[in-house]
C-alpha cells in the first residue's frame, strides 16, 4: 500500500492514522522545536498542527507534493499564528519585553556553535527567512524539498535563502563568523 | 559565504518528545476517530429506530386492528376462572356466606317477590334499558351450585378489576 492509499484510508481508519503519525511526528516536532526553542510552546503548536492535519485530512489532495510538505506548511502557519497571537497579547497588555543582546565576548567558541546561540539571531528575522534557514541548514533539506514545502519554484527559494543569509550575517557578531571561518578552514 | 559555513557547523540539538508524543497520539485518536465513530453509531441507531417506527406506522395505517390486538395481547391481561378446580364444599366452609332458606310461596306471602321492572317502594320506575347508563361500582361473579342435599346455592364472589 503506497502513501496515497494510506492517506485515503486514514480518513476513517485509525491504524492508517497511526502509521502517518509515527512516520511524521518526529520530523514536525523537530522543526517546530528548532523554530520556537521552548518545549511547552512546541507541544502546543505540534498539537495544533496534527489536530488540524488529521481533522482536515479530507482536504488534502495528492498533487505530486508529499504529505510531509503539507504537514510542514501547516506547521509554518501555526508557528506564524502563535507569534501573531503573542504579539497581539503583548500589545494588549502593554508589556515591553526587552531581550538583551548578549555580547560575543562572554560567549565561548563552543557556545557560539550551539543552536541556542544562533536562535537568538535567527528569531530576529522574518518568519519566512527563519523557516528557510532551518529547513536548509538544520534539517538539511534539498532546494527541491524546500520548494515543495513552500509551494514555490526552486529559484524563489534560492533567492529568499540568499537574502535571509545576508540579513543574518548583518545581525550576527562579526567575531563569530570570522572565528568559525578560521576554525573550519 | 562564511555565514553558510557557520550554519553548516552548528550543532543541532536532539529532541526527545516521547511522553508528549504518546499523549498527543491518544488525544488525537480520541478527539478525531472516537468522536466520529460515536456520531456514526448514533446516526445508525437513530436511523434504524426511525425505519422501525416508520414501518410500524405504515402497518397501523393499513391494518388498524393490529394495534388493538397488540394492546390486548401485550398490555391488557384477563384472568380465566377455572370453576372445575374450585372445591365448593371447602369454599362454603371457609368463606363468609349467608344462607337464606326461604320457600318461594312464603316469600310471596311476605310480599318479597317483586319484578325489577315493577319499581321499588319509593315508586320510581326502574327501566331495564337504563342499566347500560349506570356506572359499574363493583363486579361480582355469581355461581349456581348444588350441594349433597340437592340444595341450590348461589355463590357471589368479589372480582377485583385489573388495571
mmCIF file of N, CA, C and O in Angstrom, chain B residues 44-123:
data_model
loop_
_atom_site.group_PDB
_atom_site.id
_atom_site.type_symbol
_atom_site.label_atom_id
_atom_site.label_comp_id
_atom_site.label_asym_id
_atom_site.label_seq_id
_atom_site.Cartn_x
_atom_site.Cartn_y
_atom_site.Cartn_z
ATOM 1 N N UNK B 44 -26.580 5.635 13.090
ATOM 2 C CA UNK B 44 -27.073 4.307 12.705
ATOM 3 C C UNK B 44 -28.253 3.885 13.583
ATOM 4 O O UNK B 44 -29.277 3.412 13.079
ATOM 5 N N UNK B 45 -28.088 4.085 14.892
ATOM 6 C CA UNK B 45 -29.151 3.691 15.833
ATOM 7 C C UNK B 45 -30.409 4.512 15.575
ATOM 8 O O UNK B 45 -31.516 3.973 15.506
ATOM 9 N N UNK B 46 -30.224 5.810 15.383
ATOM 10 C CA UNK B 46 -31.366 6.701 15.154
ATOM 11 C C UNK B 46 -32.099 6.334 13.870
ATOM 12 O O UNK B 46 -33.331 6.269 13.833
ATOM 13 N N UNK B 47 -31.316 6.096 12.814
ATOM 14 C CA UNK B 47 -31.963 5.769 11.537
ATOM 15 C C UNK B 47 -32.661 4.410 11.608
ATOM 16 O O UNK B 47 -33.742 4.243 11.030
ATOM 17 N N UNK B 48 -32.057 3.455 12.332
ATOM 18 C CA UNK B 48 -32.703 2.142 12.482
ATOM 19 C C UNK B 48 -34.037 2.280 13.212
ATOM 20 O O UNK B 48 -35.044 1.706 12.783
ATOM 21 N N UNK B 49 -34.016 3.040 14.296
ATOM 22 C CA UNK B 49 -35.258 3.263 15.048
ATOM 23 C C UNK B 49 -36.297 3.969 14.183
ATOM 24 O O UNK B 49 -37.481 3.633 14.223
ATOM 25 N N UNK B 50 -35.837 4.923 13.411
ATOM 26 C CA UNK B 50 -36.720 5.657 12.508
ATOM 27 C C UNK B 50 -37.385 4.736 11.510
ATOM 28 O O UNK B 50 -38.587 4.846 11.253
ATOM 29 N N UNK B 51 -36.602 3.808 10.965
ATOM 30 C CA UNK B 51 -37.145 2.849 9.982
ATOM 31 C C UNK B 51 -38.195 1.962 10.644
ATOM 32 O O UNK B 51 -39.278 1.744 10.093
ATOM 33 N N UNK B 52 -37.876 1.471 11.853
ATOM 34 C CA UNK B 52 -38.810 0.592 12.570
ATOM 35 C C UNK B 52 -40.124 1.328 12.849
ATOM 36 O O UNK B 52 -41.218 0.801 12.603
ATOM 37 N N UNK B 53 -40.018 2.555 13.330
ATOM 38 C CA UNK B 53 -41.215 3.349 13.649
ATOM 39 C C UNK B 53 -42.019 3.628 12.383
ATOM 40 O O UNK B 53 -43.254 3.554 12.377
ATOM 41 N N UNK B 54 -41.308 3.919 11.283
ATOM 42 C CA UNK B 54 -41.997 4.186 10.010
ATOM 43 C C UNK B 54 -42.764 2.952 9.546
ATOM 44 O O UNK B 54 -43.934 3.058 9.129
ATOM 45 N N UNK B 55 -42.100 1.800 9.610
ATOM 46 C CA UNK B 55 -42.768 0.545 9.198
ATOM 47 C C UNK B 55 -44.003 0.305 10.067
ATOM 48 O O UNK B 55 -45.075 -0.023 9.568
ATOM 49 N N UNK B 56 -43.853 0.491 11.359
ATOM 50 C CA UNK B 56 -44.947 0.277 12.304
ATOM 51 C C UNK B 56 -46.118 1.215 11.982
ATOM 52 O O UNK B 56 -47.277 0.806 11.966
ATOM 53 N N UNK B 57 -45.774 2.475 11.708
ATOM 54 C CA UNK B 57 -46.813 3.464 11.401
ATOM 55 C C UNK B 57 -47.564 3.078 10.125
ATOM 56 O O UNK B 57 -48.799 3.156 10.062
ATOM 57 N N UNK B 58 -46.816 2.649 9.105
ATOM 58 C CA UNK B 58 -47.443 2.254 7.834
ATOM 59 C C UNK B 58 -48.376 1.051 8.054
ATOM 60 O O UNK B 58 -49.498 1.018 7.551
ATOM 61 N N UNK B 59 -47.903 0.091 8.844
ATOM 62 C CA UNK B 59 -48.725 -1.100 9.139
ATOM 63 C C UNK B 59 -49.990 -0.690 9.888
ATOM 64 O O UNK B 59 -51.084 -1.196 9.615
ATOM 65 N N UNK B 60 -49.855 0.245 10.821
ATOM 66 C CA UNK B 60 -51.017 0.722 11.581
ATOM 67 C C UNK B 60 -52.057 1.367 10.662
ATOM 68 O O UNK B 60 -53.262 1.211 10.850
ATOM 69 N N UNK B 61 -51.540 2.108 9.680
ATOM 70 C CA UNK B 61 -52.467 2.786 8.757
ATOM 71 C C UNK B 61 -53.236 1.752 7.934
ATOM 72 O O UNK B 61 -54.451 1.855 7.751
ATOM 73 N N UNK B 62 -52.515 0.739 7.457
ATOM 74 C CA UNK B 62 -53.168 -0.272 6.612
ATOM 75 C C UNK B 62 -53.994 -1.280 7.422
ATOM 76 O O UNK B 62 -54.950 -1.832 6.924
ATOM 77 N N UNK B 63 -53.592 -1.550 8.630
ATOM 78 C CA UNK B 63 -54.272 -2.570 9.436
ATOM 79 C C UNK B 63 -54.418 -2.093 10.886
ATOM 80 O O UNK B 63 -53.651 -2.488 11.763
ATOM 81 N N UNK B 64 -55.390 -1.204 11.139
ATOM 82 C CA UNK B 64 -55.521 -0.619 12.496
ATOM 83 C C UNK B 64 -55.862 -1.650 13.572
ATOM 84 O O UNK B 64 -55.549 -1.437 14.743
ATOM 85 N N UNK B 65 -56.494 -2.766 13.165
ATOM 86 C CA UNK B 65 -56.861 -3.759 14.183
ATOM 87 C C UNK B 65 -55.636 -4.382 14.839
ATOM 88 O O UNK B 65 -55.706 -4.910 15.948
ATOM 89 N N UNK B 66 -54.514 -4.301 14.140
ATOM 90 C CA UNK B 66 -53.264 -4.834 14.696
ATOM 91 C C UNK B 66 -52.909 -4.128 16.010
ATOM 92 O O UNK B 66 -52.446 -4.756 16.958
ATOM 93 N N UNK B 67 -53.172 -2.822 16.037
ATOM 94 C CA UNK B 67 -52.873 -2.055 17.245
ATOM 95 C C UNK B 67 -53.713 -2.560 18.405
ATOM 96 O O UNK B 67 -53.215 -2.724 19.525
ATOM 97 N N UNK B 68 -55.002 -2.852 18.121
ATOM 98 C CA UNK B 68 -55.901 -3.356 19.153
ATOM 99 C C UNK B 68 -55.440 -4.721 19.656
ATOM 100 O O UNK B 68 -55.405 -4.982 20.857
ATOM 101 N N UNK B 69 -55.050 -5.566 18.697
ATOM 102 C CA UNK B 69 -54.571 -6.907 19.074
ATOM 103 C C UNK B 69 -53.315 -6.828 19.928
ATOM 104 O O UNK B 69 -53.164 -7.534 20.923
ATOM 105 N N UNK B 70 -52.429 -5.934 19.489
ATOM 106 C CA UNK B 70 -51.182 -5.770 20.239
ATOM 107 C C UNK B 70 -51.455 -5.283 21.648
ATOM 108 O O UNK B 70 -50.872 -5.765 22.621
ATOM 109 N N UNK B 71 -52.381 -4.307 21.725
ATOM 110 C CA UNK B 71 -52.731 -3.760 23.030
ATOM 111 C C UNK B 71 -53.299 -4.853 23.935
ATOM 112 O O UNK B 71 -52.890 -4.994 25.081
ATOM 113 N N UNK B 72 -54.221 -5.637 23.382
ATOM 114 C CA UNK B 72 -54.851 -6.688 24.185
ATOM 115 C C UNK B 72 -53.844 -7.752 24.614
ATOM 116 O O UNK B 72 -53.862 -8.225 25.747
ATOM 117 N N UNK B 73 -52.962 -8.098 23.679
ATOM 118 C CA UNK B 73 -52.013 -9.174 23.985
ATOM 119 C C UNK B 73 -50.882 -8.735 24.908
ATOM 120 O O UNK B 73 -50.423 -9.490 25.753
ATOM 121 N N UNK B 74 -50.452 -7.497 24.698
ATOM 122 C CA UNK B 74 -49.285 -7.057 25.466
ATOM 123 C C UNK B 74 -49.643 -6.374 26.773
ATOM 124 O O UNK B 74 -48.951 -6.534 27.775
ATOM 125 N N UNK B 75 -50.717 -5.591 26.759
ATOM 126 C CA UNK B 75 -50.991 -4.739 27.908
ATOM 127 C C UNK B 75 -52.192 -5.170 28.753
ATOM 128 O O UNK B 75 -52.178 -5.046 29.961
ATOM 129 N N UNK B 76 -53.243 -5.663 28.086
ATOM 130 C CA UNK B 76 -54.479 -5.952 28.810
ATOM 131 C C UNK B 76 -54.579 -7.444 29.064
ATOM 132 O O UNK B 76 -54.882 -8.221 28.166
ATOM 133 N N UNK B 77 -54.274 -7.827 30.277
ATOM 134 C CA UNK B 77 -54.273 -9.257 30.586
ATOM 135 C C UNK B 77 -55.533 -9.621 31.355
ATOM 136 O O UNK B 77 -55.833 -9.004 32.369
ATOM 137 N N UNK B 78 -56.271 -10.602 30.864
ATOM 138 C CA UNK B 78 -57.506 -11.026 31.540
ATOM 139 C C UNK B 78 -57.290 -12.386 32.192
ATOM 140 O O UNK B 78 -56.610 -13.251 31.634
ATOM 141 N N UNK B 79 -57.847 -12.541 33.350
ATOM 142 C CA UNK B 79 -57.712 -13.807 34.053
ATOM 143 C C UNK B 79 -58.830 -14.773 33.680
ATOM 144 O O UNK B 79 -59.911 -14.350 33.297
ATOM 145 N N UNK B 80 -58.563 -16.063 33.754
ATOM 146 C CA UNK B 80 -59.577 -17.081 33.453
ATOM 147 C C UNK B 80 -59.905 -17.811 34.750
ATOM 148 O O UNK B 80 -59.014 -18.293 35.436
ATOM 149 N N UNK B 81 -61.194 -17.827 35.069
ATOM 150 C CA UNK B 81 -61.607 -18.503 36.306
ATOM 151 C C UNK B 81 -61.844 -19.976 36.001
ATOM 152 O O UNK B 81 -62.627 -20.316 35.112
ATOM 153 N N UNK B 82 -61.120 -20.798 36.691
ATOM 154 C CA UNK B 82 -61.291 -22.244 36.466
ATOM 155 C C UNK B 82 -62.267 -22.779 37.506
ATOM 156 O O UNK B 82 -61.917 -23.055 38.648
ATOM 157 N N UNK B 83 -63.527 -22.918 37.117
ATOM 158 C CA UNK B 83 -64.567 -23.352 38.065
ATOM 159 C C UNK B 83 -64.394 -24.806 38.479
ATOM 160 O O UNK B 83 -64.757 -25.197 39.576
ATOM 161 N N UNK B 84 -63.820 -25.626 37.573
ATOM 162 C CA UNK B 84 -63.650 -27.050 37.878
ATOM 163 C C UNK B 84 -62.742 -27.262 39.086
ATOM 164 O O UNK B 84 -62.911 -28.196 39.840
ATOM 165 N N UNK B 85 -61.808 -26.346 39.241
ATOM 166 C CA UNK B 85 -60.813 -26.558 40.292
ATOM 167 C C UNK B 85 -61.306 -26.126 41.668
ATOM 168 O O UNK B 85 -60.671 -26.402 42.670
ATOM 169 N N UNK B 86 -62.459 -25.466 41.697
ATOM 170 C CA UNK B 86 -62.924 -24.947 42.987
ATOM 171 C C UNK B 86 -63.626 -26.047 43.771
ATOM 172 O O UNK B 86 -64.508 -26.730 43.265
ATOM 173 N N UNK B 87 -63.225 -26.209 45.007
ATOM 174 C CA UNK B 87 -63.889 -27.167 45.904
ATOM 175 C C UNK B 87 -64.971 -26.394 46.663
ATOM 176 O O UNK B 87 -64.679 -25.650 47.592
ATOM 177 N N UNK B 88 -66.193 -26.560 46.238
ATOM 178 C CA UNK B 88 -67.268 -25.740 46.801
ATOM 179 C C UNK B 88 -67.574 -26.066 48.255
ATOM 180 O O UNK B 88 -67.952 -25.181 49.016
ATOM 181 N N UNK B 89 -67.398 -27.317 48.589
ATOM 182 C CA UNK B 89 -67.640 -27.705 49.987
ATOM 183 C C UNK B 89 -66.694 -26.942 50.913
ATOM 184 O O UNK B 89 -67.092 -26.380 51.924
ATOM 185 N N UNK B 90 -65.439 -26.945 50.481
ATOM 186 C CA UNK B 90 -64.432 -26.240 51.284
ATOM 187 C C UNK B 90 -64.701 -24.738 51.270
ATOM 188 O O UNK B 90 -64.567 -24.046 52.276
ATOM 189 N N UNK B 91 -65.092 -24.274 50.074
ATOM 190 C CA UNK B 91 -65.375 -22.837 49.935
ATOM 191 C C UNK B 91 -66.504 -22.410 50.857
ATOM 192 O O UNK B 91 -66.430 -21.391 51.536
ATOM 193 N N UNK B 92 -67.506 -23.258 50.910
ATOM 194 C CA UNK B 92 -68.640 -22.949 51.783
ATOM 195 C C UNK B 92 -68.240 -22.965 53.246
ATOM 196 O O UNK B 92 -68.731 -22.188 54.053
ATOM 197 N N UNK B 93 -67.316 -23.874 53.573
ATOM 198 C CA UNK B 93 -66.872 -23.993 54.963
ATOM 199 C C UNK B 93 -65.997 -22.808 55.366
ATOM 200 O O UNK B 93 -66.058 -22.322 56.491
ATOM 201 N N UNK B 94 -65.209 -22.352 54.425
ATOM 202 C CA UNK B 94 -64.226 -21.320 54.775
ATOM 203 C C UNK B 94 -64.759 -19.899 54.595
ATOM 204 O O UNK B 94 -64.458 -19.004 55.377
ATOM 205 N N UNK B 95 -65.502 -19.695 53.511
ATOM 206 C CA UNK B 95 -65.857 -18.316 53.154
ATOM 207 C C UNK B 95 -67.083 -17.847 53.915
ATOM 208 O O UNK B 95 -67.920 -18.628 54.341
ATOM 209 N N UNK B 96 -67.125 -16.561 54.019
ATOM 210 C CA UNK B 96 -68.278 -15.944 54.649
ATOM 211 C C UNK B 96 -69.478 -16.148 53.725
ATOM 212 O O UNK B 96 -69.392 -15.959 52.528
ATOM 213 N N UNK B 97 -70.547 -16.600 54.304
ATOM 214 C CA UNK B 97 -71.708 -16.874 53.466
ATOM 215 C C UNK B 97 -73.004 -16.556 54.224
ATOM 216 O O UNK B 97 -73.038 -16.510 55.444
ATOM 217 N N UNK B 98 -73.969 -16.313 53.458
ATOM 218 C CA UNK B 98 -75.281 -16.046 54.045
ATOM 219 C C UNK B 98 -76.265 -17.030 53.414
ATOM 220 O O UNK B 98 -76.363 -17.120 52.200
ATOM 221 N N UNK B 99 -76.897 -17.751 54.256
ATOM 222 C CA UNK B 99 -77.833 -18.755 53.736
ATOM 223 C C UNK B 99 -79.254 -18.327 54.100
ATOM 224 O O UNK B 99 -79.542 -18.018 55.255
ATOM 225 N N UNK B 100 -80.021 -18.247 53.129
ATOM 226 C CA UNK B 100 -81.419 -17.872 53.376
ATOM 227 C C UNK B 100 -82.301 -19.032 52.915
ATOM 228 O O UNK B 100 -82.251 -19.400 51.745
ATOM 229 N N UNK B 101 -82.976 -19.577 53.813
ATOM 230 C CA UNK B 101 -83.921 -20.630 53.439
ATOM 231 C C UNK B 101 -85.300 -20.005 53.434
ATOM 232 O O UNK B 101 -85.904 -19.745 54.459
ATOM 233 N N UNK B 102 -85.700 -19.701 52.284
ATOM 234 C CA UNK B 102 -86.980 -19.002 52.157
ATOM 235 C C UNK B 102 -87.777 -19.640 51.021
ATOM 236 O O UNK B 102 -87.498 -19.427 49.854
ATOM 237 N N UNK B 103 -88.753 -20.448 51.377
ATOM 238 C CA UNK B 103 -89.575 -21.058 50.314
ATOM 239 C C UNK B 103 -90.264 -19.979 49.490
ATOM 240 O O UNK B 103 -90.559 -18.891 49.998
ATOM 241 N N UNK B 104 -90.453 -20.287 48.231
ATOM 242 C CA UNK B 104 -90.971 -19.278 47.297
ATOM 243 C C UNK B 104 -92.353 -18.763 47.708
ATOM 244 O O UNK B 104 -92.600 -17.567 47.700
ATOM 245 N N UNK B 105 -93.220 -19.670 48.099
ATOM 246 C CA UNK B 105 -94.586 -19.232 48.449
ATOM 247 C C UNK B 105 -94.582 -18.354 49.701
ATOM 248 O O UNK B 105 -95.340 -17.393 49.823
ATOM 249 N N UNK B 106 -93.645 -18.693 50.619
ATOM 250 C CA UNK B 106 -93.557 -17.870 51.837
ATOM 251 C C UNK B 106 -93.102 -16.465 51.486
ATOM 252 O O UNK B 106 -93.538 -15.476 52.048
ATOM 253 N N UNK B 107 -92.172 -16.418 50.563
ATOM 254 C CA UNK B 107 -91.670 -15.116 50.082
ATOM 255 C C UNK B 107 -92.778 -14.285 49.474
ATOM 256 O O UNK B 107 -92.894 -13.094 49.738
ATOM 257 N N UNK B 108 -93.594 -14.935 48.676
ATOM 258 C CA UNK B 108 -94.706 -14.203 48.056
ATOM 259 C C UNK B 108 -95.652 -13.676 49.126
ATOM 260 O O UNK B 108 -96.112 -12.539 49.077
ATOM 261 N N UNK B 109 -95.884 -14.581 50.141
ATOM 262 C CA UNK B 109 -96.768 -14.172 51.234
ATOM 263 C C UNK B 109 -96.226 -12.960 51.975
ATOM 264 O O UNK B 109 -96.968 -12.095 52.405
ATOM 265 N N UNK B 110 -94.921 -12.920 52.065
ATOM 266 C CA UNK B 110 -94.332 -11.774 52.774
ATOM 267 C C UNK B 110 -94.190 -10.533 51.870
ATOM 268 O O UNK B 110 -93.690 -9.504 52.286
ATOM 269 N N UNK B 111 -94.570 -10.678 50.643
ATOM 270 C CA UNK B 111 -94.511 -9.529 49.719
ATOM 271 C C UNK B 111 -93.111 -9.252 49.205
ATOM 272 O O UNK B 111 -92.771 -8.128 48.843
ATOM 273 N N UNK B 112 -92.270 -10.280 49.190
ATOM 274 C CA UNK B 112 -90.885 -10.076 48.773
ATOM 275 C C UNK B 112 -90.683 -10.332 47.278
ATOM 276 O O UNK B 112 -89.628 -10.057 46.727
ATOM 277 N N UNK B 113 -91.661 -10.933 46.639
ATOM 278 C CA UNK B 113 -91.492 -11.176 45.224
ATOM 279 C C UNK B 113 -91.796 -9.878 44.467
ATOM 280 O O UNK B 113 -92.825 -9.268 44.664
ATOM 281 N N UNK B 114 -90.909 -9.520 43.707
ATOM 282 C CA UNK B 114 -91.071 -8.237 43.006
ATOM 283 C C UNK B 114 -90.211 -8.228 41.748
ATOM 284 O O UNK B 114 -89.026 -8.570 41.802
ATOM 285 N N UNK B 115 -90.816 -7.854 40.669
ATOM 286 C CA UNK B 115 -90.010 -7.705 39.448
ATOM 287 C C UNK B 115 -89.225 -6.404 39.499
ATOM 288 O O UNK B 115 -89.686 -5.408 40.016
ATOM 289 N N UNK B 116 -88.054 -6.462 38.900
ATOM 290 C CA UNK B 116 -87.199 -5.263 38.867
ATOM 291 C C UNK B 116 -87.892 -4.149 38.112
ATOM 292 O O UNK B 116 -87.874 -2.990 38.478
ATOM 293 N N UNK B 117 -88.562 -4.540 37.008
ATOM 294 C CA UNK B 117 -89.208 -3.529 36.158
ATOM 295 C C UNK B 117 -90.441 -2.924 36.811
ATOM 296 O O UNK B 117 -90.955 -1.916 36.374
ATOM 297 N N UNK B 118 -90.918 -3.562 37.893
ATOM 298 C CA UNK B 118 -92.141 -3.029 38.522
ATOM 299 C C UNK B 118 -91.855 -1.847 39.446
ATOM 300 O O UNK B 118 -92.770 -1.228 39.957
ATOM 301 N N UNK B 119 -90.611 -1.594 39.712
ATOM 302 C CA UNK B 119 -90.271 -0.433 40.529
ATOM 303 C C UNK B 119 -90.048 -0.782 41.975
ATOM 304 O O UNK B 119 -90.349 -1.893 42.409
ATOM 305 N N UNK B 120 -89.508 0.157 42.709
ATOM 306 C CA UNK B 120 -89.225 -0.065 44.118
ATOM 307 C C UNK B 120 -90.243 0.645 44.986
ATOM 308 O O UNK B 120 -91.154 1.286 44.471
ATOM 309 N N UNK B 121 -90.003 0.562 46.261
ATOM 310 C CA UNK B 121 -91.002 1.085 47.207
ATOM 311 C C UNK B 121 -91.182 2.594 47.099
ATOM 312 O O UNK B 121 -92.233 3.119 47.373
ATOM 313 N N UNK B 122 -90.074 3.270 46.703
ATOM 314 C CA UNK B 122 -90.204 4.738 46.614
ATOM 315 C C UNK B 122 -90.987 5.175 45.378
ATOM 316 O O UNK B 122 -91.185 6.352 45.134
ATOM 317 N N UNK B 123 -91.405 4.167 44.598
ATOM 318 C CA UNK B 123 -92.301 4.474 43.494
ATOM 319 C C UNK B 123 -91.606 4.804 42.191
ATOM 320 O O UNK B 123 -92.239 4.986 41.165
#
